[in-house]
XYZ file of N, CA and C in Angstrom:
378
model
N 2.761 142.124 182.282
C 2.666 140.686 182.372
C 1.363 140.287 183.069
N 1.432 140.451 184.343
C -0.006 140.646 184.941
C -1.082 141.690 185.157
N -0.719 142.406 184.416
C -1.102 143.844 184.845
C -1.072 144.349 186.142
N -0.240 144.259 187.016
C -0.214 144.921 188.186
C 0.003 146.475 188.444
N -0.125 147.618 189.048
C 0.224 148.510 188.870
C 0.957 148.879 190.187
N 1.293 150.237 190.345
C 2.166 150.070 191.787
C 1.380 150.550 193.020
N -0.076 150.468 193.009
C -0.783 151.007 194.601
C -1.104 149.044 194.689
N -0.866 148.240 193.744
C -1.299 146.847 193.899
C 0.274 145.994 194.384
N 0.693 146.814 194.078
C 2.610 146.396 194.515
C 2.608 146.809 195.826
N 2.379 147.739 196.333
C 2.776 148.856 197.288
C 1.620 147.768 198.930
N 0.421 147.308 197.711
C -0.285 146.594 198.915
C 0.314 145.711 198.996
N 0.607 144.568 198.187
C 1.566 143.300 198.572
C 2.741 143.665 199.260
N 3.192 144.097 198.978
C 4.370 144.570 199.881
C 4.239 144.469 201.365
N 3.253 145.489 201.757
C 2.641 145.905 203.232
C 2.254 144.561 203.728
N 1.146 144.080 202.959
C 0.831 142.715 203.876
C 1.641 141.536 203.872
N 2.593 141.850 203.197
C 4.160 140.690 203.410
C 4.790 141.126 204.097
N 4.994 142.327 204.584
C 6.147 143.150 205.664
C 4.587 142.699 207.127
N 3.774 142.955 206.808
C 3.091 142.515 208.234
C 2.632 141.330 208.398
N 2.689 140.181 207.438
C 2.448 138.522 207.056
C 3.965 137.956 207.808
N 5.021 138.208 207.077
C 6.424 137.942 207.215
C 7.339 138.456 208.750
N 7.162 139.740 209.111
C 7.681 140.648 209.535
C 9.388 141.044 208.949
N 9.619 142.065 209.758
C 10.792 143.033 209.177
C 12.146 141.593 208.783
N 12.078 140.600 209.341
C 13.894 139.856 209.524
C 13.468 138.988 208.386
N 12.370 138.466 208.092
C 12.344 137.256 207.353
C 11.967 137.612 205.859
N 11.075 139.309 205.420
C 10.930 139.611 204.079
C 12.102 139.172 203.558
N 13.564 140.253 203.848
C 14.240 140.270 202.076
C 14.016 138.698 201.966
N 14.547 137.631 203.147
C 14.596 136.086 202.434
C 13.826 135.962 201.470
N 12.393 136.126 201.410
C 10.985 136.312 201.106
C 11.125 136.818 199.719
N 11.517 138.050 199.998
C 11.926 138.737 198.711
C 12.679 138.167 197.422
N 14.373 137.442 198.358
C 15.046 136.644 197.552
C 14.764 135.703 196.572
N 13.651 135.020 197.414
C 13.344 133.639 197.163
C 12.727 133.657 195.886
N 11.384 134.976 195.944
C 10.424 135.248 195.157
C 11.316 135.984 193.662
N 12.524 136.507 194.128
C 13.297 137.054 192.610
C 13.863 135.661 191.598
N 14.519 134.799 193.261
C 14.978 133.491 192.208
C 13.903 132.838 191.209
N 12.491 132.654 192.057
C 11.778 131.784 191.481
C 10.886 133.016 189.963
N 10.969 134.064 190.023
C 10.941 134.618 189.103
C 11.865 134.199 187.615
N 13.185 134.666 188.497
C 14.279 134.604 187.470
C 13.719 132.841 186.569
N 13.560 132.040 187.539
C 13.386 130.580 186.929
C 12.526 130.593 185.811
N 11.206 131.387 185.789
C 10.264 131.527 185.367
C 10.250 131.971 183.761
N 10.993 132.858 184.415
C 11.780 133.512 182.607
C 12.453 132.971 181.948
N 13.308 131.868 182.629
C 14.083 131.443 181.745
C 13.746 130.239 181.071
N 12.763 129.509 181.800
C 11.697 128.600 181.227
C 11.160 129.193 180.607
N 10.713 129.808 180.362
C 9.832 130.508 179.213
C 10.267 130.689 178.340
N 11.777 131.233 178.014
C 12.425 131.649 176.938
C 12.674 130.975 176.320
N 13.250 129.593 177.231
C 13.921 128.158 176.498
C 12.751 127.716 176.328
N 11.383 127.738 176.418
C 10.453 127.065 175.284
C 9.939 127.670 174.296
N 10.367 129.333 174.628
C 10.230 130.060 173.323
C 11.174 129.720 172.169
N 12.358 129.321 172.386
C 13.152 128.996 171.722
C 13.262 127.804 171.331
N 12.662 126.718 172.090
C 12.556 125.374 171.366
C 11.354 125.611 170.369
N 10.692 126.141 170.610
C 9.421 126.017 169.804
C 9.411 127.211 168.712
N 10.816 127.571 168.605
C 11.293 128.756 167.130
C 11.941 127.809 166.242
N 13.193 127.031 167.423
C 13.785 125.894 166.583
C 12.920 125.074 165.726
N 12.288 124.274 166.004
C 10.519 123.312 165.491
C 10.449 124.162 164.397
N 9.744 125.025 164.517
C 9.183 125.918 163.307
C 10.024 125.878 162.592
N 11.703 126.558 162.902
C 12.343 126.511 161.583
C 12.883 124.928 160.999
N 12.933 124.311 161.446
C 12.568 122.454 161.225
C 11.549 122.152 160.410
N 10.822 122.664 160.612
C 9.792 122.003 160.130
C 9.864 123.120 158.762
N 10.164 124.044 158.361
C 10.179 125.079 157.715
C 11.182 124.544 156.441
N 12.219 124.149 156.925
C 13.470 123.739 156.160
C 13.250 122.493 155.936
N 12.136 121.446 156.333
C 11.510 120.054 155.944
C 10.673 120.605 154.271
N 9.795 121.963 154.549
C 8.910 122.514 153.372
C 10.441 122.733 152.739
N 10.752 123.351 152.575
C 12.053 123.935 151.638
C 13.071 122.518 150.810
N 13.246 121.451 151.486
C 14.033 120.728 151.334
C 12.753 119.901 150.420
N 11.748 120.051 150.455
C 10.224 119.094 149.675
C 10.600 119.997 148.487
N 10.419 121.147 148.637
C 10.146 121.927 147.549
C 11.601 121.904 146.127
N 12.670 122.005 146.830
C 13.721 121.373 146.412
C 13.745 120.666 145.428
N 13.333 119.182 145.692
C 13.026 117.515 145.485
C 12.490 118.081 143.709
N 11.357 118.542 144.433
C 10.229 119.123 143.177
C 10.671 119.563 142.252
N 11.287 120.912 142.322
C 12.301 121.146 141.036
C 12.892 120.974 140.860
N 13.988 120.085 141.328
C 14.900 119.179 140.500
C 14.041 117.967 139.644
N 12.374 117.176 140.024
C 12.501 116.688 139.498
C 11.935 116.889 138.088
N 11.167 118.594 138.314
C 10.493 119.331 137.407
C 12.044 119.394 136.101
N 12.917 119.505 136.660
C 14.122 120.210 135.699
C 14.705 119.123 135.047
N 14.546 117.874 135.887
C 15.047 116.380 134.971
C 14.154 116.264 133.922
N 12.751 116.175 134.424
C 11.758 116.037 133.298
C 11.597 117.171 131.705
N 11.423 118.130 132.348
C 12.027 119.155 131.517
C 13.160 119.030 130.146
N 14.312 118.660 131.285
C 15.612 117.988 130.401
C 15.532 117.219 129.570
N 14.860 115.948 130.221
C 14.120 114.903 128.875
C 13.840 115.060 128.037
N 12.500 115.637 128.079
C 11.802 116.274 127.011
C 12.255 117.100 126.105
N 13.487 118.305 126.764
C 14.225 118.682 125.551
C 15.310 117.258 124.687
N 16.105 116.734 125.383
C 16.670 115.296 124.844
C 16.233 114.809 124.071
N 14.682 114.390 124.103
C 13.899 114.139 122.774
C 13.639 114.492 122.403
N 13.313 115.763 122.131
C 13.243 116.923 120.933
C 14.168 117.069 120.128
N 15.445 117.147 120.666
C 16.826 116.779 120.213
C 17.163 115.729 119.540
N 16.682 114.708 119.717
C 16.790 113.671 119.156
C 16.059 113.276 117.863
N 14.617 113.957 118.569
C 13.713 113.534 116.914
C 13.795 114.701 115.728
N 14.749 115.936 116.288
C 15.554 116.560 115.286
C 16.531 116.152 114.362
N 17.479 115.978 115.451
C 18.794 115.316 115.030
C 18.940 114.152 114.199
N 17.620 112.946 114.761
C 17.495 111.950 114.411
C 18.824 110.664 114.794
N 19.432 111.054 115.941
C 20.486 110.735 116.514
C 20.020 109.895 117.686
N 20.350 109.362 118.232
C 19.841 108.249 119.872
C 20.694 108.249 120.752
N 22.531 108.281 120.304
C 23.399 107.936 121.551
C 23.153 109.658 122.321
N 23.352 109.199 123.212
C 23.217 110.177 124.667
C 24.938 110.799 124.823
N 24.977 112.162 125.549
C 26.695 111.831 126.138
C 26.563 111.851 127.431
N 27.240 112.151 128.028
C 26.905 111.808 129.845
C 26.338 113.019 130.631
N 25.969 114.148 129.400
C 25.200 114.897 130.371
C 23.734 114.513 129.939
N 23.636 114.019 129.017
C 22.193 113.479 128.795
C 21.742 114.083 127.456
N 22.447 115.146 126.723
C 22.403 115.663 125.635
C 22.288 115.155 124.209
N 22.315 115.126 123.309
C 22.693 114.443 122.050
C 24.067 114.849 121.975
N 24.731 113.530 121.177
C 26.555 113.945 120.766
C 26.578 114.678 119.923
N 25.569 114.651 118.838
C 25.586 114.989 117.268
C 25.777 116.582 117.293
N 25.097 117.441 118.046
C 25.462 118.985 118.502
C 26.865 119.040 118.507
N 27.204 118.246 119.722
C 28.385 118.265 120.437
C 29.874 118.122 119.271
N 29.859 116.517 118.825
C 30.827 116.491 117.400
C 30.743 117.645 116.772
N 29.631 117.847 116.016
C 29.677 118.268 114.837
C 30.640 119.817 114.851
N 29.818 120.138 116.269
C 31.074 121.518 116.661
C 32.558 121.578 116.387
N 32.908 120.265 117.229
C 34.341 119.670 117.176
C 34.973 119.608 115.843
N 34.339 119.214 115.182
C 34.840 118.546 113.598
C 34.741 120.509 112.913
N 34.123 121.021 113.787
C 33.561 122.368 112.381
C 34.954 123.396 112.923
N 35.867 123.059 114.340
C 36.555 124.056 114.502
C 37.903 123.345 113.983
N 37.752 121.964 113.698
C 39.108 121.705 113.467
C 39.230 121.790 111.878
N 37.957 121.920 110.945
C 38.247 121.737 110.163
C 37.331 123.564 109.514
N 37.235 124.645 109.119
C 36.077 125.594 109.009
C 36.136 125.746 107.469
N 36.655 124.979 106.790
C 35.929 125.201 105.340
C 35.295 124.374 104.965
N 35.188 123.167 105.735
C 34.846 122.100 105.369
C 33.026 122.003 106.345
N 32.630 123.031 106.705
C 31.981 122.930 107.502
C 30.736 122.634 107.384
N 30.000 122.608 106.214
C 28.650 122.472 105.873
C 29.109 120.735 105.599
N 29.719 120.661 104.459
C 30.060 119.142 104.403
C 30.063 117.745 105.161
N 31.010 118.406 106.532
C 30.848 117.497 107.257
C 29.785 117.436 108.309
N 28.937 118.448 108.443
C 27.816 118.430 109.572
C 26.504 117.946 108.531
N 26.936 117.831 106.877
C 25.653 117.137 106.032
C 26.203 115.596 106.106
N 27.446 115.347 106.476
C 27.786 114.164 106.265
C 27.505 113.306 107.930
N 27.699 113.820 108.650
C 27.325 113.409 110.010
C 25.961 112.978 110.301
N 24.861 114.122 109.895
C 23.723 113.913 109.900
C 22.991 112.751 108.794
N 23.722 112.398 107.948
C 23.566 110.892 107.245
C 22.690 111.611 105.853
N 23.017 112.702 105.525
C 22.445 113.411 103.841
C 22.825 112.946 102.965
């Protein structure tokens, strides 16, 4: 932490045992472990506020990025919709945003399967 080594320990020590004398170090001692202990633990709790932040601010990028491809995947969607459409040549929508004309024509082809070219030429307006 500070780089201290122990002939630099060993001197602090000495000139606090002859600064202090023998009755009043450990107090000395005590005092200097509490205000240690304080030291660390301030430190940690701003190491840790300032991990929290980061991942805040991290999950702010993530939650942007999000936004983006959903609105990349709506647009996307569209664009197939009208492709669909200027195929189909169909306009009503169903509520997922699809063309119906896919959708029926399926319907009509399982309830009815011999009839199946017929009615998907008759749907499409041939």
């Amino acid at each position: 932490m500070f780089d201290v080594g122990f002939s630099e320990l060993l001197l602090i020590a000495l000139i606090a045992l002859i600064v202090l004398g023998p009755k009043r170090l450990p107090e000395a001692a005590r005092a200097a472990g509490r205000w240690v202990g304080r030291l660390r633990r301030f430190i940690s709790e701003v190491k840790r506020d300032f991990d929290q932040e980061l991942r805040g601010e991290e999950l702010d990028e993530l939650r942007r990025l999000k936004h983006g491809l959903e609105d990349t995947r709506r647009m996307i969607g569209d664009s197939s919709n009208r492709i669909l459409q200027g195929l189909t040549g169909e306009t009503s929508t169903g509520p997922t945003g699809r063309t119906a004309a896919p959708i029926a024509a399926a319907g009509r082809a399982r309830r009815a399967p011999g009839k199946k070219h017929a009615r998907a030429k008759k749907s499409r307006g041939r």
